[in-house]
Short mmCIF file of C-alpha atoms in Angstrom, two decimals:
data_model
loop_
_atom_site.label_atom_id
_atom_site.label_comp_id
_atom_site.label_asym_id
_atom_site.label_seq_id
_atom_site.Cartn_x
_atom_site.Cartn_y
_atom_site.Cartn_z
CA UNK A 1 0.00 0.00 0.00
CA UNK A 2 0.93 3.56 -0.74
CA UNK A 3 2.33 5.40 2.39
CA UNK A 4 1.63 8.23 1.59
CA UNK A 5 -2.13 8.12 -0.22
CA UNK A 6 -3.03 10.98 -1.81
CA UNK A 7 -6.53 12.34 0.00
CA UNK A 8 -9.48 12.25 -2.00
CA UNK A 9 -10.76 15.80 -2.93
CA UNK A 10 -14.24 16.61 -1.34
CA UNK A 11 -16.71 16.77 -4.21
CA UNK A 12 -18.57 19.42 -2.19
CA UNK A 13 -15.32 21.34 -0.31
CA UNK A 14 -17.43 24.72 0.73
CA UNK A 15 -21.01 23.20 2.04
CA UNK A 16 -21.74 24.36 5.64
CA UNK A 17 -24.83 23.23 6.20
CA UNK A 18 -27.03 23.82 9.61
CA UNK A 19 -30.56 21.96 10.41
CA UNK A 20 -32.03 23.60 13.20
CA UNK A 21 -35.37 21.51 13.69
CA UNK A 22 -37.27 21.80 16.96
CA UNK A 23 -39.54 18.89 17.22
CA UNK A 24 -43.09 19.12 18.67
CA UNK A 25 -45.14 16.82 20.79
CA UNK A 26 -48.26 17.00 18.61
CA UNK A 27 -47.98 18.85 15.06
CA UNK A 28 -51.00 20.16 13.70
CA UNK A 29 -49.73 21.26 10.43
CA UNK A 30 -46.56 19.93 8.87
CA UNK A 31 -45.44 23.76 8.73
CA UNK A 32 -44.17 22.55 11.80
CA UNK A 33 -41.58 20.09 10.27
CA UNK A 34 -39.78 22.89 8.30
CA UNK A 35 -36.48 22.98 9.10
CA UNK A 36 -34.62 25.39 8.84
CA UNK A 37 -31.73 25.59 6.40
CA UNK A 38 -28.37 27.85 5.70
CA UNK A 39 -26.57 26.35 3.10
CA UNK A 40 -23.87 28.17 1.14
CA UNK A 41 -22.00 26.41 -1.35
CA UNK A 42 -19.43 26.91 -4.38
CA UNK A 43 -22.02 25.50 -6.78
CA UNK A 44 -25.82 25.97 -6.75
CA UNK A 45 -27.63 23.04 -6.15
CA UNK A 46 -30.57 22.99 -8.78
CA UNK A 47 -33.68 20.75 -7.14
CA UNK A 48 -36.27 21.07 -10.17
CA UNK A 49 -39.88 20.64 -9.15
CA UNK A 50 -38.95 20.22 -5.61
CA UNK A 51 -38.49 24.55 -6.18
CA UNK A 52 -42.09 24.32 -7.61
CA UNK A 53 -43.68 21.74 -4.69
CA UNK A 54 -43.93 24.97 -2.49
CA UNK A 55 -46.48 27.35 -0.91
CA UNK A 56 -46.44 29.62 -2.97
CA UNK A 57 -46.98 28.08 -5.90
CA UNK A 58 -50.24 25.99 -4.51
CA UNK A 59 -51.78 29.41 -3.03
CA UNK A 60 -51.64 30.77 -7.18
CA UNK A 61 -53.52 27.94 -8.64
CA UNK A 62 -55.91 28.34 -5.83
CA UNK A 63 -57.12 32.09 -5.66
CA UNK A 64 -54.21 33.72 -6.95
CA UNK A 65 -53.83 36.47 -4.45
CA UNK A 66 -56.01 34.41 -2.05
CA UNK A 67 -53.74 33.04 1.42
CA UNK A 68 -54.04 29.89 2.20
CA UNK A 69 -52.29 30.55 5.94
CA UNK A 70 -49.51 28.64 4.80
CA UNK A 71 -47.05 31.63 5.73
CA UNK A 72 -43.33 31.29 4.63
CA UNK A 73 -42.72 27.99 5.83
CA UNK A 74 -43.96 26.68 2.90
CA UNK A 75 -45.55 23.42 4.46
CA UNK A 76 -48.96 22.56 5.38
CA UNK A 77 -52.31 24.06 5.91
CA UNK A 78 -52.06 26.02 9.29
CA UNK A 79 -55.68 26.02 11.70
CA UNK A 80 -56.09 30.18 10.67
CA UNK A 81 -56.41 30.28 6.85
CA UNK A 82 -57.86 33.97 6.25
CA UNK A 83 -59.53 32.16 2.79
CA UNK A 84 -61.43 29.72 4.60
CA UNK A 85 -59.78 26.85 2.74
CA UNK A 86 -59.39 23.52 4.32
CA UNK A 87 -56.32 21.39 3.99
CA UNK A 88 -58.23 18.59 1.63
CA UNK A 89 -59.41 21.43 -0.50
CA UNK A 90 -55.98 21.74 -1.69
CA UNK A 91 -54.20 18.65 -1.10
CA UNK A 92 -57.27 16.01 -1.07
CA UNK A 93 -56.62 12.82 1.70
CA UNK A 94 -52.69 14.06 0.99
CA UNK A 95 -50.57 16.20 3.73
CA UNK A 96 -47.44 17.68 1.56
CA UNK A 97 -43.87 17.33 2.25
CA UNK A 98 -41.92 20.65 0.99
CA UNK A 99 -38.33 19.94 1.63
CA UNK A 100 -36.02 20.41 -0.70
CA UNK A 101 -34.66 16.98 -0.58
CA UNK A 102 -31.97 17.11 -3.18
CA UNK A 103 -30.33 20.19 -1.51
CA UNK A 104 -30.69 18.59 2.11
CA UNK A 105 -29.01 15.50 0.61
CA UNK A 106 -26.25 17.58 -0.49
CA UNK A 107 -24.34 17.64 2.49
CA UNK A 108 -21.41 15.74 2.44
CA UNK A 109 -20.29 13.27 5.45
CA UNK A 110 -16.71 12.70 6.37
CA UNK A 111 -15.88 10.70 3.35
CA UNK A 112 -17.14 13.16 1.10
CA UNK A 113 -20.49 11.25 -0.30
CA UNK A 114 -23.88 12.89 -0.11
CA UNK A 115 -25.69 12.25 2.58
CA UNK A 116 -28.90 13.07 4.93
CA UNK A 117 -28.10 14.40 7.91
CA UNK A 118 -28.31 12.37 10.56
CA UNK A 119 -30.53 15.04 12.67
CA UNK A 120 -33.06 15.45 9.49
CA UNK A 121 -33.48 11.68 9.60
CA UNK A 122 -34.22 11.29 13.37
CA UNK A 123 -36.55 14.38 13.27
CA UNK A 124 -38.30 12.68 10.65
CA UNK A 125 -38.87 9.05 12.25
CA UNK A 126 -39.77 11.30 15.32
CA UNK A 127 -42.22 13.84 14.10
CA UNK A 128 -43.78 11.98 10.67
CA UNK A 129 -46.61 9.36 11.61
CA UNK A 130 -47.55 6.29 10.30
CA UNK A 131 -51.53 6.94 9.78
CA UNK A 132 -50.70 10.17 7.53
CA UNK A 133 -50.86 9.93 3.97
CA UNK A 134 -48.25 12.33 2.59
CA UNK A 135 -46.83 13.76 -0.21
CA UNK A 136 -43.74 14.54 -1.98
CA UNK A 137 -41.77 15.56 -5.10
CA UNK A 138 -38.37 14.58 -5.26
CA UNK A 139 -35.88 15.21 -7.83
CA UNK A 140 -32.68 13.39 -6.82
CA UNK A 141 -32.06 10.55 -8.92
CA UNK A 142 -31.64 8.40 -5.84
CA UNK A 143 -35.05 9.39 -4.80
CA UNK A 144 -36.37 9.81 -1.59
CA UNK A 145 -34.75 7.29 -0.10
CA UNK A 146 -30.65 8.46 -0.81
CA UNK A 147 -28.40 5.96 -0.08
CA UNK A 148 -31.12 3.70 1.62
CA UNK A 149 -31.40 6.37 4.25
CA UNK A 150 -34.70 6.32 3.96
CA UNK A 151 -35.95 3.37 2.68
CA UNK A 152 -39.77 3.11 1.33
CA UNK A 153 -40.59 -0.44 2.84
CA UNK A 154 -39.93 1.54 6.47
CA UNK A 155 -41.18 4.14 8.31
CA UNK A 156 -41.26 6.96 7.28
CA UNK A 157 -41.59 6.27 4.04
CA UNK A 158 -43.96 3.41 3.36
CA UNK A 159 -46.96 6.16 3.60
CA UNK A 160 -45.37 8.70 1.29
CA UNK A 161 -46.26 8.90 -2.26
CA UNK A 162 -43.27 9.98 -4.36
CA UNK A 163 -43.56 12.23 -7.09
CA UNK A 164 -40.10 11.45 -8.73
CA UNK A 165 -38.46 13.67 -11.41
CA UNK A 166 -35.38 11.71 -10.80
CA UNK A 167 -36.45 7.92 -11.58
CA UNK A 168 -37.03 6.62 -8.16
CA UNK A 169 -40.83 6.94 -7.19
CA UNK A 170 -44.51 6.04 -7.59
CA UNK A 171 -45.10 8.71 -10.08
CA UNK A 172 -42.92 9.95 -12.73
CA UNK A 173 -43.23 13.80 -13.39
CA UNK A 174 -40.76 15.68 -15.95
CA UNK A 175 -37.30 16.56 -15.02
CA UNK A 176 -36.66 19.90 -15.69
CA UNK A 177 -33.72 21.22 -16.84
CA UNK A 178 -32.42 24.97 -15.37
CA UNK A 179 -33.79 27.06 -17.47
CA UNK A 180 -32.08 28.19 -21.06
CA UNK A 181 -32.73 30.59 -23.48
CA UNK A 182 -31.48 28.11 -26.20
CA UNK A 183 -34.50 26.23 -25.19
CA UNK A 184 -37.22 27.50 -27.45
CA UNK A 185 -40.53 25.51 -28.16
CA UNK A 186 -41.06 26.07 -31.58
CA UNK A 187 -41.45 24.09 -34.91
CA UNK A 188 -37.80 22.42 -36.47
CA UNK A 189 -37.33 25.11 -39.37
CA UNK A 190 -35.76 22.54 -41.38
CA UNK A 191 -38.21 20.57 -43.53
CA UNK A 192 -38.71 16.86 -42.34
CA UNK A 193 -37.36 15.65 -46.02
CA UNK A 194 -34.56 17.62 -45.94
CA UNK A 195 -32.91 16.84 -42.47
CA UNK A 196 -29.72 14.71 -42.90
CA UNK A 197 -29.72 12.12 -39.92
CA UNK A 198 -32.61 9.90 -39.12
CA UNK A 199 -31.12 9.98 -35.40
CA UNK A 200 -28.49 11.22 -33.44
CA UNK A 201 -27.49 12.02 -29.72
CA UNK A 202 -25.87 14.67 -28.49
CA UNK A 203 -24.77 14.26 -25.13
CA UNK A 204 -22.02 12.47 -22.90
CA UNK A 205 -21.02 8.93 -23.69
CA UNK A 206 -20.39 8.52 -20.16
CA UNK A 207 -23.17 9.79 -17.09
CA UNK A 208 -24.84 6.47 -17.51
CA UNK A 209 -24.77 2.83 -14.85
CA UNK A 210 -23.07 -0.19 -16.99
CA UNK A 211 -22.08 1.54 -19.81
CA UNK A 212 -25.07 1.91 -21.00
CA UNK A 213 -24.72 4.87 -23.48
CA UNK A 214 -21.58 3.48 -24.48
CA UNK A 215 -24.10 0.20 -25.98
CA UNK A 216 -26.43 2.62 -27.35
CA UNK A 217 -23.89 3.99 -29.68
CA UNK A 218 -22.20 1.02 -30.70
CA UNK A 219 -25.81 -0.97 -31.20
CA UNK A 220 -27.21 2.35 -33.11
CA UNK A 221 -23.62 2.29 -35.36
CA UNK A 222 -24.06 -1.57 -36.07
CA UNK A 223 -27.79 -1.02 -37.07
CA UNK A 224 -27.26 2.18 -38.93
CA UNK A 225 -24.72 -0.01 -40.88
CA UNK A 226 -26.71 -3.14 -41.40
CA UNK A 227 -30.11 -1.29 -42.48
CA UNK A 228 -27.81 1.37 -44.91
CA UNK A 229 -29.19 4.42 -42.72
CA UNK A 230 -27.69 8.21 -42.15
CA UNK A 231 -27.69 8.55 -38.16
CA UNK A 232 -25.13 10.37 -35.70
CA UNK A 233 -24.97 7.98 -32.65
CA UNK A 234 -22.38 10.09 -30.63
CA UNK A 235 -21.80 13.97 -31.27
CA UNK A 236 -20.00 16.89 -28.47
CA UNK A 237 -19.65 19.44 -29.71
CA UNK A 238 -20.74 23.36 -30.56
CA UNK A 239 -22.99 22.37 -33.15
CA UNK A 240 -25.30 20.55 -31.40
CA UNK A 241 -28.44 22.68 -32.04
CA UNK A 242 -27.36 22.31 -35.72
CA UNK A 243 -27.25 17.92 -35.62
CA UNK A 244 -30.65 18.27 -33.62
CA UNK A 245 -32.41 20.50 -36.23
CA UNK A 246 -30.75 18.39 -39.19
CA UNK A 247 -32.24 15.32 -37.35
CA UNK A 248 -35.53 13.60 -37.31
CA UNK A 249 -35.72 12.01 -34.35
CA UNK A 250 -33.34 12.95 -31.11
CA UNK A 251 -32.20 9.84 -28.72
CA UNK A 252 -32.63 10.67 -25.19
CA UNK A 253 -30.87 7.95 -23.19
CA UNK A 254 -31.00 7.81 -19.58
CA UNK A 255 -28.58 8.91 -17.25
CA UNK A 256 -27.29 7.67 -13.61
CA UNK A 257 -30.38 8.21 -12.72
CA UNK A 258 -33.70 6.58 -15.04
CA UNK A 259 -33.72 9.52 -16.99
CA UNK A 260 -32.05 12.76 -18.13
CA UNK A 261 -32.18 16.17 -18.88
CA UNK A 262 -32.32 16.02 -21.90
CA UNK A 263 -35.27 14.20 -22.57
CA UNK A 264 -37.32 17.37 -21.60
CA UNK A 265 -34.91 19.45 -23.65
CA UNK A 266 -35.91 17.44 -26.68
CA UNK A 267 -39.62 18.59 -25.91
CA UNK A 268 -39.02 22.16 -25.01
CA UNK A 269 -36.87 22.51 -27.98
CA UNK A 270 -39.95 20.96 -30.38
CA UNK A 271 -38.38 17.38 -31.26
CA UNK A 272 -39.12 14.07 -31.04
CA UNK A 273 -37.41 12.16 -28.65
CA UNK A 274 -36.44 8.63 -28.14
CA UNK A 275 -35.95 7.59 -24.06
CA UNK A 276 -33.80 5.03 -24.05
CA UNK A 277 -33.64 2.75 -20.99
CA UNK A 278 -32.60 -0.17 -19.32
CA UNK A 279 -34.77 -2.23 -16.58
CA UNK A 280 -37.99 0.45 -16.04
CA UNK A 281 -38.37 3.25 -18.38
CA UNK A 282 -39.04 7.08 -16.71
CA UNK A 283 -41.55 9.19 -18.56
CA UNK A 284 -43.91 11.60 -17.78
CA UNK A 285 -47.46 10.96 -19.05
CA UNK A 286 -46.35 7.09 -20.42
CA UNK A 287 -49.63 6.54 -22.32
CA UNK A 288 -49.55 10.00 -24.07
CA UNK A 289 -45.73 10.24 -24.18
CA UNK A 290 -45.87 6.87 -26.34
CA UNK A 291 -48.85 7.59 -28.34
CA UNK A 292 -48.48 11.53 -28.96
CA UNK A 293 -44.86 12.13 -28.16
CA UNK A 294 -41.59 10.19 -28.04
CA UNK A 295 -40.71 6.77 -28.27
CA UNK A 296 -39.67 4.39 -25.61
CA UNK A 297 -37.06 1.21 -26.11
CA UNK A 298 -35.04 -0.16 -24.42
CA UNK A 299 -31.18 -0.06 -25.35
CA UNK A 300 -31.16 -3.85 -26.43
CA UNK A 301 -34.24 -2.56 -29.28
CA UNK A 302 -32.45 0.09 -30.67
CA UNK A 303 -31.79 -1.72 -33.81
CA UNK A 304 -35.60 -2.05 -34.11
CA UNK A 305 -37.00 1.22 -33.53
CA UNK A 306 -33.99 2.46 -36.30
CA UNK A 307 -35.85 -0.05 -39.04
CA UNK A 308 -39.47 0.84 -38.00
CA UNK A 309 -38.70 4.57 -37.63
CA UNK A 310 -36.71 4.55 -41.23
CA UNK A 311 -40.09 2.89 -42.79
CA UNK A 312 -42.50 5.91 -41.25
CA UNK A 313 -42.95 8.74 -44.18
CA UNK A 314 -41.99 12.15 -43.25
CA UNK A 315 -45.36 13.18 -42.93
CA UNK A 316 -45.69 10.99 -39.64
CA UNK A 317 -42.78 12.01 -38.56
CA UNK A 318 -44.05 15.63 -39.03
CA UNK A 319 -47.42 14.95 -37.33
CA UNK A 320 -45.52 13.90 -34.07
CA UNK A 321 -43.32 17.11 -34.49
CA UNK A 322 -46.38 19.30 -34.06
CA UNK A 323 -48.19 17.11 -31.30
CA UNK A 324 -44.44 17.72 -29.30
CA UNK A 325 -44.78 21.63 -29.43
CA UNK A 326 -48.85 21.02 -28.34
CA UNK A 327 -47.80 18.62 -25.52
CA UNK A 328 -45.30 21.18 -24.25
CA UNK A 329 -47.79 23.70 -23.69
CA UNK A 330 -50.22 21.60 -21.82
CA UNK A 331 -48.20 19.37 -19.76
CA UNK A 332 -44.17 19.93 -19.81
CA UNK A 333 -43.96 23.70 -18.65
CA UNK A 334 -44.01 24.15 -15.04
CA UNK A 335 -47.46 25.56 -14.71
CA UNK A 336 -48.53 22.69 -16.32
CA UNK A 337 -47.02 19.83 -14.59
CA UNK A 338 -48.58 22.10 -11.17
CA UNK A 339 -52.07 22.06 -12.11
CA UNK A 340 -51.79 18.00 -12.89
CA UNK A 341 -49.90 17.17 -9.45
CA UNK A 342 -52.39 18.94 -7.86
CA UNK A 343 -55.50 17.26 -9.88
CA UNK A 344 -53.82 14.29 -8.85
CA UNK A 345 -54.08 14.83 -5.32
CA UNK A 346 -57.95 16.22 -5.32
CA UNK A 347 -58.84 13.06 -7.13
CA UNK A 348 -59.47 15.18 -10.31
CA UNK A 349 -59.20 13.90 -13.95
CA UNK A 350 -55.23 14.10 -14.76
CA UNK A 351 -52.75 12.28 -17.14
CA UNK A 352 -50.04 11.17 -14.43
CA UNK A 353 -49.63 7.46 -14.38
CA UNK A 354 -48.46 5.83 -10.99
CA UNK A 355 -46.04 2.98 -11.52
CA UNK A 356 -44.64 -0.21 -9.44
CA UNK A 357 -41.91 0.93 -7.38
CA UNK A 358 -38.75 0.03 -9.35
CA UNK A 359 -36.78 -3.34 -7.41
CA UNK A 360 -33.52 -0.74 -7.72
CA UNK A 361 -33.18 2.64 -6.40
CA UNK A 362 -30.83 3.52 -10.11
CA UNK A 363 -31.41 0.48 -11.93
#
């Protein structure tokens, strides 16, 4: 062994990061389980929808200016709501969960991995009960659970319905990127007929479990070869907007976690994507997503979905092009995905699909 190792550099070297909870005997709301955080860091931690899962955001779609007594703790329906709204008004049989889970997660431990801390998890075992239906939206790809911190088939967790933008949940809601001007819904420009490459990806090769991206472009390179087509498995580069617009269909594979960014920049960007996954695919909307949308296979299939996609006419192709911009409108922007989390949990009519808890928290 090396006498002198060489320390391992802390992924996260300027995190301070203080929980000051006070727990309560008997909590009325679950404002009472907001913690309270200071967190400064070198990076900014971006937590998606868990920065639209807040107060504020609930009190606009109901009443707009109305207050729901929720205050700035962002959690729960306190007993003096000057609107006269109840808690099930909002939330149906659900009480909601506001932390921003990715950002708590954040904090390294001595070794440097993320990592609850230990006094979050004991005030929630403490404080969360076991007859309470709750509510959450979680974007970390290891879901709610971390590193098995807090593991679903336990308390707390067994009676908390994940909305997961990361892969690891009971409901999968888009993961959005941070926003970017680049990121235009609009119609391709480019006529279907005259675009160059059938597919391509632009993206890391790497950012994936097993290699999987890595398979992806060697199966599409085989296939492209095999069926005589024009595709761009692997491009990184400064002309990516360029391959995407020249291209009829964009591959979205997954990334360490079931899904990626860029499957949602595909959408707000008006093209067709293609999620590629490996054991459970992560989409939004599955049934519309398939039917209206993208298309879903799994990295083994790419060969297949290459030959049926090469035998659609462009004027499919350019019917699913228009139905992406349409989508994007009325269920990818954030407003959107709001109002159908929150017909979802007043038992309204909504597109969300719950699915089987995956057996793996990444796959």
């Amino acid at each position: 062994p090396n006498p002198n190792p060489k320390p391992k550099r802390n992924p996260h070297p300027a995190t301070n990061l203080t929980l000051n909870l006070s727990p309560t005997p008997t909590l009325t709301s679950t404002k009472e389980l907001i913690p309270t955080l200071n967190l400064t860091r070198t990076e900014r931690v971006w937590s998606g929808i868990e920065k639209l899962f807040r107060a504020e955001v609930f009190e606009r779609l109901h009443g707009g200016n109305a207050s729901l007594g929720l205050g700035s703790a962002g959690l729960g329906l306190g007993p003096g709501s000057d609107s006269g709204m109840r808690l099930r008004d909002v939330f149906g049989p659900y009480v909601p969960l506001m932390f921003s889970w990715t950002v708590i997660h954040r904090s390294p431990n001595e070794r440097g991995k993320d990592k609850y801390p230990k006094e979050f998890l004991n005030f929630l075992s403490s404080n969360l009960r076991r007859y309470v239906l709750y509510i959450t939206a979680v974007q970390n790809d290891l879901g709610l659970v971390g590193r098995r911190e807090l593991p679903h088939n336990k308390f707390p967790g067994s009676n908390i319905l994940v909305l997961s933008s990361g892969g690891y949940g009971h409901v999968p809601i888009p993961l959005f990127p941070k926003p970017q001007s680049h990121m235009t819904p609009a119609l391709n420009t480019v006529p279907m007929a005259e675009r160059r490459y059938l597919v391509s990806y632009v993206g890391s090769h790497k950012h994936a479990p097993h290699d999987m991206r890595g398979k992806m472009i060697r199966a599409i390179d085989n296939a492209s070869a095999a069926l005589n087509l024009t595709t761009l498995a692997h491009y990184h580069g400064g002309e990516w907007k360029n391959i995407m617009a020249n291209s009829k269909v964009s591959l979205a594979p997954r990334g360490y976690g079931r899904t990626a960014y860029h499957l949602l920049e595909c959408i707000q960007a008006g093209f067709i994507p293609v999620h590629v996954f490996t054991d459970v695919p992560w989409v939004p909307y599955e049934d519309i997503f398939r039917e209206h949308i993208g298309y879903v296979v799994e990295v083994e299939a790419i060969g297949g979905l290459l030959e049926e996609l090469a035998q659609l006419g462009d004027a499919a192709l350019e019917a699913r092009e228009a139905s992406v911009c349409r989508y994007h409108e009325s269920h990818f922007t954030p407003n959107a995905v709001m109002n159908q989390i929150s017909a979802l949990m007043r038992g309204l009519p909504h597109d969300l699909q719950c699915v089987r808890l995956p057996e793996t928290i990444q796959g």
